[in-house]
Structures are given as structure tokens and as C-alpha cells.
Amino acid sequence: MNKFFFYTLLTISVFLSPEYSAQYQPKNINKQELEKARQWVDKTYNSLSQDEKLGQLFITALYTNKDQNHINFVRQLVNKEKIGGIILMQDNAAQEIDLVNEFQESSRVPLLIGMDAEWGLYQRIAAAHKFPWAITLGAIQDDKLVYEMASKIASDAKRMGVNWDFAPVVDVNTNPSNPIIGNRSFGSDVQNVIRKGLAYSNGLQDNGVLAAIKHFPGHGDTDKDSHLDLPVVKHNIDRLNNTELAPFKALMDKNVGGVMVAHLYVPALESKSGVPASVSYSIITDLLKKKFGYKGLIITDALNMGAVASRYKAGELDKKAFAAGNDIMLFSQGVSDGKKLIQQAIDNGEIPQSRIEESVKKILLTKYYLGLPNFKKISTNNINSDLNNESHAQLSEKLYANALTLLKNDQKLLPLQKNETVYYVPLEEAPYKTFASELGNNINLIVKKANEISSIPSGAKVIVGFHKDNSTAYKPYKISAASKAVLSKLSGNTKVILDVFGSPYALMDVDIQNIPAVLVSYENNEYSQKAAAKAYTGQTKINGRLPVLINNQLKYGDGQDL
């Protein structure tokens, strides 16, 4: 065989069998196991029909709190359309486990089971434990604690049969008015977002659950909710490289297995007007895959979101997303039509068959690395207590304690001394009694309502608590005019300690010039309140730092140790 003929055959072979890999690999995997993985992938891929290969590209939503018709519809997608995975939405854990067991046992190829669990499975399972939002984690100085939280989430996820957590968010939140990221971001500083994003991703993946950094190419400076409409990110390429894209570029070669692409229009990256990133060949293939060299799973954000669902028909949207370079279409609203249209595009030469091989083998390899071929039936016994017990509570309190940020302590009002008399005025709309009860165990705490502040003696120490609604990550953070008026009146003749049990952005339009002590506790729940109460009396240290730029007076990194 002459050299020319040999190299021609080699070139043809490479073209017909595109090289596949997965960005994620289990740590310390040896060559023998790598070869076994390749053999399983090749054998499985070659055994699939074209229709079954197309099915691997889709993940659909399962709401077990909906009626039986919905569950039967998902069952049909698993059994007939041979979809590649499920994303678990709202309901109780036991019912979801029963269906995961059923679908895994009936599926010829094991399913990716995903969940949005940024702050734990509580995001979808009401009985599970809620961990801190990312903005709270952004204040913590020890990134090992973020790793510890993500490891616990991974343990809970595996207990449910979930093998892919669509987290962490690595958007740099530079817009305080962002309606959809906000509390879900580690903050406004690029390097802090990178450190926290890596710790979170490693915590998941070191414990056998895939991570997905999101929302590429960066959702942090938007003023629209992409669930409703298409946001536009208008920055030039230099700004995008330095801020929005920077965390993705830094984390892509760190073994992170997935990238989720946002429904955003970014004119500097996409020349065609109004084309969302999630269906942009320029952004996904040219930038993410070719320029950045990312080899992990690329998945769309949910395709039922208004930013794209209002612009394209369901099956057409799936085809466009795949043609742009995505491996997986998440929350597909038209699996059957999407498969047909993708196949038509292959038949007419619009999409090469090699794209199917590339994506499906990448999906299969990731499934193998996650151990899915060895799926074992999951028990529902004690599931609620397994997902929410004392170990969760202790970790949460530790996280909130380490996030607590002291911005001012001008008159050394803190720490409080045992048995000293302090007044407490809770404001805003949410519960506060855990804080009052915990703190009242160590000092003489006198609770006063807003309409009772005239009875507080001049010169007294007064804690003012802004207790914001903690029920979702999307609640408004602004402080009411009435609460600001109470704060202003108290600051005139008492020694005020202001504590924000909510987003630090709440301080944007609060005048703290005459407030001698200011803290941010970030969230309003029993664990943040317990953590704050202990820190007030010196039982735990305060060493958090502000994770966001608020205004000219309150900047990223501000904070004092106590």
C-alpha cells in the first residue's frame, strides 16, 4: 500500500467516524477503563437505529404533579420515541423515584435524569432541604464550603436517581435589575464567580453527578426574563470577553461536563438580527466548540421559554437548535416533529450525519462515565428524611454563618454582651421569630413593632431587621418607604444595628450614613436567622464579604471581620 493511498484511507476514516470525547471524566480513571468506555459506546451506538439515535438528542419534562395523561405522554416518549433523558419538575420525591425506576428499566439506553437543583432539590421537591442561593455563597471566603454544599446536593440527587444537576449559574450579575439571575449568581466579580463555579462543579462531579455551567454566553446583564421574552446583551466584544464570557472560558477545561446555552440575542456574537444564542451557529459551533474548544455536552436552556417558543414552532426549534451545534434539546415541546425535521435536514445535506454520531457518542460516553449502564432500582423508603435532616440543617447554618457580612461597626456596637438590653424592630413582610428567639436566649431582647418605636429610650441599642420574603429567588428586594422612614427616625436618637435579611441590593437606595452598624444576612429563613443571632453574641466569627457592587459607597469585597 503506497503512502498516498494509506493517508487517503485514514482521512476518509476520520471523516466518516468523527472523534468523540466527553469533557467530563471520573477522576483517576485508568486506560483500561477508558477503553471499556469506548467499547461500550461503539457497541451501543452501532446497535441503535437512526430513529433511536435521534431520540438520544432530547430531554423532556416530567411533572408528576400533573394528571395521568401527562405521565402517559412522557411514558410514550420514553418507550416509543426513545428519548435520551428526563428533567424532573415539581412533585413529591417518592412518585418521581417510582417513575425514574420504571423509565430506566424500560429504556434500552439508560436515561440522563436531570433537575434544576441550584440551591438543592428543594428547587423542585418541597420536602427536600433548601440550601443558600448563589449570591449568599458568593459572600463566603472559604470556597471549600461551596464544594461541601455541592457534594451534599450530589448525594441527594443520586438518592433520587438524578445524575445531572443543571447548575451552577456562572453568569456575572452586573445588573441589579436583572429579573431572572440576581440571587442565582455568585455576584458581580468575575474571579469570584469562577472560583465559586469551580468549587460547585467539582462538588457535584467528584460525587458522580454531572454539572452544567449556565447560561452561555452570559445572562448577567439583562433586564428581561428569557422565560417571557428575548433579552438583548448589547456589549462589545471586549466587554463580553472580560466579563460575560470569562467564567465559561476559565471553567471549560476544568472537566465541567455540560454547558447550557441561553435564549439571548447578542449582536456582537451573532450578525443575524434577533437570532437567540441557543439557535446560533456562530455562538455555539464557531465560538463555543471551535474557538473555545469545548468538548462537553452542550444543552439548550428550556425550549418552552417565551424567548424562543414564541418565535419558532416546536419541532422547527429543535432542528434549529441541533443545527446550531447543541447536543441536547432540553424541555423539547415537539420530540417527534423535531426528529423528523432533523432527519430531513440530514437527507437534504443541511446537517451532516457525522453530527449525529458526534453528539450521540458524546452523550453515550457521558452516560457511561456517570455509571448509568449499572443502574439499580432506587428505594423510596425514608426518602423525605434522607433529603432533609439534621446534617442538612447543620451545613446550612454553617454556610449562612460564613456568608454574614459586616459592612459597618463604627461605634463597636457588636458583638453584644451577654444579658445586655437591646431593642429589636422587625420590618418588611416576612417572619422573624427564629432570630428573636435565638438572640433572646443570650441577651435581654425587647421586640417593638414599627408603631411602638416612640417608646424606645434615647441612646438605646436597636436592631432593625429588614426581613424580606424568602419564598423564591425572584422576590423583589426593594425596601418600602415605610420601613426606610422607621429606620431614619430611629437613627436620629438611638444606636442602630441594621441587618438585611435579603439581597444586598436592598441597600441600593437606603441611606446608611447615620447608621453605625450594618450587616447583610442575605436570606430570611430559620438557618440564616440562627446564624446571625449566634454571630451577634460572638459565638461565631463574621468574615463574609460583599459579593456585588451596590453603589459608590458599597463595593464588591467590602466587609469587616469580627
PDB file of N, CA and C in Angstrom, residues 408 410-411 487 491 498 510-518 553-554:
ATOM      1  N   LYS A 408     -20.474  47.870  58.427  1.00  0.00           N
ATOM      2  CA  LYS A 408     -20.125  48.977  59.327  1.00  0.00           C
ATOM      3  C   LYS A 408     -20.230  48.495  60.770  1.00  0.00           C
ATOM      4  N   ASP A 410     -19.194  51.155  63.393  1.00  0.00           N
ATOM      5  CA  ASP A 410     -18.472  52.387  63.726  1.00  0.00           C
ATOM      6  C   ASP A 410     -18.339  52.624  65.221  1.00  0.00           C
ATOM      7  N   GLN A 411     -19.351  52.297  65.988  1.00  0.00           N
ATOM      8  CA  GLN A 411     -19.313  52.546  67.434  1.00  0.00           C
ATOM      9  C   GLN A 411     -19.057  51.268  68.230  1.00  0.00           C
ATOM     10  N   LEU A 487     -36.518  53.493  59.902  1.00  0.00           N
ATOM     11  CA  LEU A 487     -35.064  53.459  60.076  1.00  0.00           C
ATOM     12  C   LEU A 487     -34.510  54.860  60.276  1.00  0.00           C
ATOM     13  N   SER A 491     -32.618  56.304  63.644  1.00  0.00           N
ATOM     14  CA  SER A 491     -31.200  56.688  63.562  1.00  0.00           C
ATOM     15  C   SER A 491     -30.935  58.058  64.172  1.00  0.00           C
ATOM     16  N   LEU A 498     -28.378  47.769  61.730  1.00  0.00           N
ATOM     17  CA  LEU A 498     -29.257  47.375  60.628  1.00  0.00           C
ATOM     18  C   LEU A 498     -28.805  46.030  60.072  1.00  0.00           C
ATOM     19  N   VAL A 510     -31.027  52.822  50.352  1.00  0.00           N
ATOM     20  CA  VAL A 510     -31.195  53.016  51.792  1.00  0.00           C
ATOM     21  C   VAL A 510     -30.041  53.879  52.294  1.00  0.00           C
ATOM     22  N   ASP A 511     -30.366  54.970  52.969  1.00  0.00           N
ATOM     23  CA  ASP A 511     -29.335  55.878  53.484  1.00  0.00           C
ATOM     24  C   ASP A 511     -28.769  55.300  54.781  1.00  0.00           C
ATOM     25  N   ILE A 512     -27.515  54.863  54.736  1.00  0.00           N
ATOM     26  CA  ILE A 512     -26.897  54.270  55.926  1.00  0.00           C
ATOM     27  C   ILE A 512     -25.827  55.186  56.531  1.00  0.00           C
ATOM     28  N   GLN A 513     -25.795  56.430  56.093  1.00  0.00           N
ATOM     29  CA  GLN A 513     -24.749  57.349  56.560  1.00  0.00           C
ATOM     30  C   GLN A 513     -24.769  57.498  58.086  1.00  0.00           C
ATOM     31  N   ASN A 514     -25.969  57.569  58.673  1.00  0.00           N
ATOM     32  CA  ASN A 514     -26.091  57.760  60.118  1.00  0.00           C
ATOM     33  C   ASN A 514     -26.402  56.463  60.861  1.00  0.00           C
ATOM     34  N   ILE A 515     -26.174  55.334  60.188  1.00  0.00           N
ATOM     35  CA  ILE A 515     -26.382  54.021  60.814  1.00  0.00           C
ATOM     36  C   ILE A 515     -25.012  53.478  61.213  1.00  0.00           C
ATOM     37  N   PRO A 516     -24.729  53.344  62.511  1.00  0.00           N
ATOM     38  CA  PRO A 516     -23.378  52.950  62.924  1.00  0.00           C
ATOM     39  C   PRO A 516     -23.001  51.500  62.615  1.00  0.00           C
ATOM     40  N   ALA A 517     -23.981  50.603  62.548  1.00  0.00           N
ATOM     41  CA  ALA A 517     -23.650  49.199  62.279  1.00  0.00           C
ATOM     42  C   ALA A 517     -24.592  48.648  61.205  1.00  0.00           C
ATOM     43  N   VAL A 518     -24.007  48.017  60.184  1.00  0.00           N
ATOM     44  CA  VAL A 518     -24.797  47.463  59.082  1.00  0.00           C
ATOM     45  C   VAL A 518     -24.286  46.062  58.753  1.00  0.00           C
ATOM     46  N   GLN A 553     -20.649  53.716  47.454  1.00  0.00           N
ATOM     47  CA  GLN A 553     -20.240  53.554  48.851  1.00  0.00           C
ATOM     48  C   GLN A 553     -20.065  52.085  49.237  1.00  0.00           C
ATOM     49  N   LEU A 554     -20.810  51.210  48.590  1.00  0.00           N
ATOM     50  CA  LEU A 554     -20.791  49.791  48.940  1.00  0.00           C
ATOM     51  C   LEU A 554     -20.337  48.990  47.719  1.00  0.00           C
TER      52      LEU A 554
END
